[in-house]
């Protein structure tokens, strides 16, 4: 019975991800490639020298950014582990900010759009003549 439970413990999330990610992506791909010309338009776009140059530049910049981020991250991690210095705890606390900031900015976006003085609320109040 334990083997069946272990199998279900990964099978259920995998099926959920397949349904929530795989089905929409497959549908989009089918609509994009299922036209009368098939994959012809996609191959024309991918064969365009301008698109290839832009893609190559994007990949190159992504590689440089990743290398620079890893180099800086490993260096600062080494410094923080090896040495004690003033404000070390503050620096460690600030290193968490990039992980928290997306949630804060998303919440701020909802407040700006839907809050008491938000854009949507202001438009609806103007539309219905409310104060």
PDB file of C-alpha atoms in Angstrom, residues 79-125:
ATOM      1  CA  UNK A  79      32.456  36.959   2.040  1.00  0.00           C
ATOM      2  CA  UNK A  80      29.343  36.635   4.231  1.00  0.00           C
ATOM      3  CA  UNK A  81      30.258  33.120   5.350  1.00  0.00           C
ATOM      4  CA  UNK A  82      33.967  33.725   5.989  1.00  0.00           C
ATOM      5  CA  UNK A  83      34.115  37.143   7.639  1.00  0.00           C
ATOM      6  CA  UNK A  84      32.452  39.024  10.457  1.00  0.00           C
ATOM      7  CA  UNK A  85      32.010  42.740   9.888  1.00  0.00           C
ATOM      8  CA  UNK A  86      29.692  45.547  10.961  1.00  0.00           C
ATOM      9  CA  UNK A  87      26.208  45.494   9.425  1.00  0.00           C
ATOM     10  CA  UNK A  88      26.570  41.862   8.317  1.00  0.00           C
ATOM     11  CA  UNK A  89      23.073  41.063   9.602  1.00  0.00           C
ATOM     12  CA  UNK A  90      21.673  44.091   7.763  1.00  0.00           C
ATOM     13  CA  UNK A  91      23.304  42.951   4.529  1.00  0.00           C
ATOM     14  CA  UNK A  92      21.891  39.465   4.997  1.00  0.00           C
ATOM     15  CA  UNK A  93      18.422  40.920   5.600  1.00  0.00           C
ATOM     16  CA  UNK A  94      18.702  43.107   2.485  1.00  0.00           C
ATOM     17  CA  UNK A  95      19.625  40.066   0.411  1.00  0.00           C
ATOM     18  CA  UNK A  96      16.045  38.790   0.880  1.00  0.00           C
ATOM     19  CA  UNK A  97      14.489  41.919  -0.671  1.00  0.00           C
ATOM     20  CA  UNK A  98      14.569  40.674  -4.308  1.00  0.00           C
ATOM     21  CA  UNK A  99      12.531  37.636  -3.283  1.00  0.00           C
ATOM     22  CA  UNK A 100       9.891  39.681  -1.434  1.00  0.00           C
ATOM     23  CA  UNK A 101       9.643  42.621  -3.823  1.00  0.00           C
ATOM     24  CA  UNK A 102       7.547  40.927  -6.557  1.00  0.00           C
ATOM     25  CA  UNK A 103       4.769  40.131  -4.062  1.00  0.00           C
ATOM     26  CA  UNK A 104       4.871  43.663  -2.668  1.00  0.00           C
ATOM     27  CA  UNK A 105       4.737  45.245  -6.119  1.00  0.00           C
ATOM     28  CA  UNK A 106       1.839  42.978  -7.130  1.00  0.00           C
ATOM     29  CA  UNK A 107      -0.094  43.989  -4.009  1.00  0.00           C
ATOM     30  CA  UNK A 108       0.663  47.641  -4.735  1.00  0.00           C
ATOM     31  CA  UNK A 109      -0.625  47.181  -8.270  1.00  0.00           C
ATOM     32  CA  UNK A 110      -3.934  45.848  -6.951  1.00  0.00           C
ATOM     33  CA  UNK A 111      -4.230  48.769  -4.534  1.00  0.00           C
ATOM     34  CA  UNK A 112      -3.503  51.272  -7.328  1.00  0.00           C
ATOM     35  CA  UNK A 113      -6.090  49.652  -9.585  1.00  0.00           C
ATOM     36  CA  UNK A 114      -8.834  48.677  -7.150  1.00  0.00           C
ATOM     37  CA  UNK A 115      -8.217  50.640  -3.924  1.00  0.00           C
ATOM     38  CA  UNK A 116     -10.377  53.404  -2.476  1.00  0.00           C
ATOM     39  CA  UNK A 117      -8.606  55.993  -4.651  1.00  0.00           C
ATOM     40  CA  UNK A 118      -7.791  53.432  -7.373  1.00  0.00           C
ATOM     41  CA  UNK A 119      -8.220  53.838 -11.101  1.00  0.00           C
ATOM     42  CA  UNK A 120     -11.078  51.359 -11.456  1.00  0.00           C
ATOM     43  CA  UNK A 121     -12.917  52.664  -8.400  1.00  0.00           C
ATOM     44  CA  UNK A 122     -12.499  56.273  -9.584  1.00  0.00           C
ATOM     45  CA  UNK A 123     -13.811  55.417 -13.039  1.00  0.00           C
ATOM     46  CA  UNK A 124     -16.832  53.598 -11.630  1.00  0.00           C
ATOM     47  CA  UNK A 125     -17.596  56.432  -9.210  1.00  0.00           C
TER      48      UNK A 125
END
